[in-house]
Amino acid sequence: MSRVEGAVSHHELELAELRADRELAVEYLKAAMESLDNPDDRAAGLLALRTVAEAYGGLGVVAAEAGISRESLYRALSPKGNPTLKTLLAVLKTVGLRLSVEPENHAHA
């Protein structure tokens, strides 16, 4: 498949938008992270974190700053990845974010 001169891929455009709008990146990740609760849809949250990491320096840079090997980060943030809490926290910190907790929409007794 040939590239059209001057065309920008969807992924490149997404990275540029996330890089340019910090609040968009936060909301994008918050929405995608909800999928982590569902084992059948966990890949969406991991791929969203990978996309944000790409937007904020690239996976190689983020891995180095987070103290993780690039290969380990690629594996952890793959669709079948299973990152440790330590890895998630390190990646989030490296891109200038942190993990937080919010109540679910329905109350538990």
PDB file of C-alpha atoms in Angstrom:
ATOM      1  CA  MET A   1       0.000   0.000   0.000  1.00  0.00           C
ATOM      2  CA  SER A   2       1.559   3.307  -1.051  1.00  0.00           C
ATOM      3  CA  ARG A   3       1.417   6.501   0.960  1.00  0.00           C
ATOM      4  CA  VAL A   4      -0.151   9.584  -0.475  1.00  0.00           C
ATOM      5  CA  GLU A   5       2.301  12.477  -0.446  1.00  0.00           C
ATOM      6  CA  GLY A   6       1.495  14.871   2.397  1.00  0.00           C
ATOM      7  CA  ALA A   7      -0.919  12.428   4.038  1.00  0.00           C
ATOM      8  CA  VAL A   8      -0.711  11.897   7.778  1.00  0.00           C
ATOM      9  CA  SER A   9      -1.652   8.567   9.310  1.00  0.00           C
ATOM     10  CA  HIS A  10      -4.415   8.393  11.899  1.00  0.00           C
ATOM     11  CA  HIS A  11      -1.861   7.265  14.491  1.00  0.00           C
ATOM     12  CA  GLU A  12       0.467  10.205  13.767  1.00  0.00           C
ATOM     13  CA  LEU A  13      -2.454  12.625  14.011  1.00  0.00           C
ATOM     14  CA  GLU A  14      -3.589  11.044  17.276  1.00  0.00           C
ATOM     15  CA  LEU A  15      -0.079  11.402  18.742  1.00  0.00           C
ATOM     16  CA  ALA A  16       0.082  15.061  17.692  1.00  0.00           C
ATOM     17  CA  GLU A  17      -3.321  15.812  19.238  1.00  0.00           C
ATOM     18  CA  LEU A  18      -2.431  14.100  22.516  1.00  0.00           C
ATOM     19  CA  ARG A  19       0.919  15.903  22.637  1.00  0.00           C
ATOM     20  CA  ALA A  20      -0.716  19.292  21.976  1.00  0.00           C
ATOM     21  CA  ASP A  21      -3.609  18.952  24.418  1.00  0.00           C
ATOM     22  CA  ARG A  22      -2.670  17.643  27.853  1.00  0.00           C
ATOM     23  CA  GLU A  23      -6.287  17.579  29.057  1.00  0.00           C
ATOM     24  CA  LEU A  24      -7.268  15.487  26.032  1.00  0.00           C
ATOM     25  CA  ALA A  25      -4.499  13.025  26.891  1.00  0.00           C
ATOM     26  CA  VAL A  26      -5.780  12.751  30.458  1.00  0.00           C
ATOM     27  CA  GLU A  27      -9.394  12.187  29.397  1.00  0.00           C
ATOM     28  CA  TYR A  28      -8.298   9.730  26.679  1.00  0.00           C
ATOM     29  CA  LEU A  29      -6.386   7.676  29.228  1.00  0.00           C
ATOM     30  CA  LYS A  30      -9.130   7.861  31.854  1.00  0.00           C
ATOM     31  CA  ALA A  31     -11.704   6.513  29.402  1.00  0.00           C
ATOM     32  CA  ALA A  32      -9.412   3.763  28.154  1.00  0.00           C
ATOM     33  CA  MET A  33      -8.291   2.731  31.636  1.00  0.00           C
ATOM     34  CA  GLU A  34     -11.860   1.789  32.499  1.00  0.00           C
ATOM     35  CA  SER A  35     -11.352  -1.178  30.185  1.00  0.00           C
ATOM     36  CA  LEU A  36      -8.690  -2.589  32.541  1.00  0.00           C
ATOM     37  CA  ASP A  37     -11.538  -3.874  34.726  1.00  0.00           C
ATOM     38  CA  ASN A  38     -12.697  -6.111  31.874  1.00  0.00           C
ATOM     39  CA  PRO A  39     -10.280  -8.973  31.101  1.00  0.00           C
ATOM     40  CA  ASP A  40     -11.819  -9.322  27.625  1.00  0.00           C
ATOM     41  CA  ASP A  41     -11.133  -5.655  26.803  1.00  0.00           C
ATOM     42  CA  ARG A  42      -7.943  -4.980  28.792  1.00  0.00           C
ATOM     43  CA  ALA A  43      -5.961  -4.319  25.609  1.00  0.00           C
ATOM     44  CA  ALA A  44      -7.641  -0.932  25.057  1.00  0.00           C
ATOM     45  CA  GLY A  45      -6.271   0.522  28.290  1.00  0.00           C
ATOM     46  CA  LEU A  46      -2.793  -0.836  27.681  1.00  0.00           C
ATOM     47  CA  LEU A  47      -2.706   0.426  24.101  1.00  0.00           C
ATOM     48  CA  ALA A  48      -3.943   3.848  25.231  1.00  0.00           C
ATOM     49  CA  LEU A  49      -1.120   4.085  27.767  1.00  0.00           C
ATOM     50  CA  ARG A  50       1.301   3.009  25.043  1.00  0.00           C
ATOM     51  CA  THR A  51      -0.056   5.731  22.730  1.00  0.00           C
ATOM     52  CA  VAL A  52       0.314   8.395  25.427  1.00  0.00           C
ATOM     53  CA  ALA A  53       3.871   7.186  26.098  1.00  0.00           C
ATOM     54  CA  GLU A  54       4.587   7.494  22.370  1.00  0.00           C
ATOM     55  CA  ALA A  55       3.125  11.010  22.332  1.00  0.00           C
ATOM     56  CA  TYR A  56       5.213  12.118  25.325  1.00  0.00           C
ATOM     57  CA  GLY A  57       8.676  11.154  24.204  1.00  0.00           C
ATOM     58  CA  GLY A  58       8.397   7.748  22.572  1.00  0.00           C
ATOM     59  CA  LEU A  59       8.601   4.300  24.105  1.00  0.00           C
ATOM     60  CA  GLY A  60      12.406   4.199  24.142  1.00  0.00           C
ATOM     61  CA  VAL A  61      12.701   7.488  26.012  1.00  0.00           C
ATOM     62  CA  VAL A  62       9.849   6.676  28.403  1.00  0.00           C
ATOM     63  CA  ALA A  63      11.322   3.235  29.129  1.00  0.00           C
ATOM     64  CA  ALA A  64      14.750   4.717  29.878  1.00  0.00           C
ATOM     65  CA  GLU A  65      13.335   7.422  32.149  1.00  0.00           C
ATOM     66  CA  ALA A  66      11.081   4.891  33.904  1.00  0.00           C
ATOM     67  CA  GLY A  67      13.994   2.508  34.473  1.00  0.00           C
ATOM     68  CA  ILE A  68      12.462  -0.249  32.340  1.00  0.00           C
ATOM     69  CA  SER A  69      13.994  -1.968  29.350  1.00  0.00           C
ATOM     70  CA  ARG A  70      12.422  -0.907  26.068  1.00  0.00           C
ATOM     71  CA  GLU A  71      11.568  -4.533  25.270  1.00  0.00           C
ATOM     72  CA  SER A  72       9.840  -4.984  28.638  1.00  0.00           C
ATOM     73  CA  LEU A  73       7.808  -1.832  28.089  1.00  0.00           C
ATOM     74  CA  TYR A  74       6.743  -2.921  24.597  1.00  0.00           C
ATOM     75  CA  ARG A  75       5.676  -6.284  26.037  1.00  0.00           C
ATOM     76  CA  ALA A  76       3.893  -4.775  29.061  1.00  0.00           C
ATOM     77  CA  LEU A  77       1.911  -2.331  26.923  1.00  0.00           C
ATOM     78  CA  SER A  78       1.014  -4.808  24.204  1.00  0.00           C
ATOM     79  CA  PRO A  79      -2.567  -6.033  23.731  1.00  0.00           C
ATOM     80  CA  LYS A  80      -1.766  -9.169  25.758  1.00  0.00           C
ATOM     81  CA  GLY A  81       0.473  -7.335  28.214  1.00  0.00           C
ATOM     82  CA  ASN A  82       0.212  -7.705  31.953  1.00  0.00           C
ATOM     83  CA  PRO A  83       2.241  -4.863  33.461  1.00  0.00           C
ATOM     84  CA  THR A  84       3.050  -4.756  37.131  1.00  0.00           C
ATOM     85  CA  LEU A  85       1.776  -1.899  39.244  1.00  0.00           C
ATOM     86  CA  LYS A  86       5.390  -0.712  39.471  1.00  0.00           C
ATOM     87  CA  THR A  87       5.578  -0.492  35.667  1.00  0.00           C
ATOM     88  CA  LEU A  88       2.252   1.329  35.359  1.00  0.00           C
ATOM     89  CA  LEU A  89       3.236   3.852  38.013  1.00  0.00           C
ATOM     90  CA  ALA A  90       6.673   4.409  36.472  1.00  0.00           C
ATOM     91  CA  VAL A  91       5.247   5.002  32.995  1.00  0.00           C
ATOM     92  CA  LEU A  92       2.544   7.340  34.273  1.00  0.00           C
ATOM     93  CA  LYS A  93       5.081   9.317  36.323  1.00  0.00           C
ATOM     94  CA  THR A  94       7.416   9.587  33.344  1.00  0.00           C
ATOM     95  CA  VAL A  95       4.692  11.127  31.167  1.00  0.00           C
ATOM     96  CA  GLY A  96       3.672  13.495  33.964  1.00  0.00           C
ATOM     97  CA  LEU A  97       0.581  11.672  35.202  1.00  0.00           C
ATOM     98  CA  ARG A  98      -0.356   9.683  38.280  1.00  0.00           C
ATOM     99  CA  LEU A  99      -2.801   6.968  39.201  1.00  0.00           C
ATOM    100  CA  SER A 100      -5.929   8.010  41.072  1.00  0.00           C
ATOM    101  CA  VAL A 101      -9.058   6.360  42.405  1.00  0.00           C
ATOM    102  CA  GLU A 102     -12.637   7.443  41.789  1.00  0.00           C
ATOM    103  CA  PRO A 103     -15.911   5.972  43.040  1.00  0.00           C
ATOM    104  CA  GLU A 104     -17.916   3.828  40.667  1.00  0.00           C
ATOM    105  CA  ASN A 105     -21.239   5.171  39.419  1.00  0.00           C
ATOM    106  CA  HIS A 106     -23.170   2.725  41.577  1.00  0.00           C
ATOM    107  CA  ALA A 107     -22.848   2.544  45.360  1.00  0.00           C
ATOM    108  CA  HIS A 108     -21.940  -0.667  47.175  1.00  0.00           C
ATOM    109  CA  ALA A 109     -23.645  -1.556  50.420  1.00  0.00           C
TER     110      ALA A 109
END
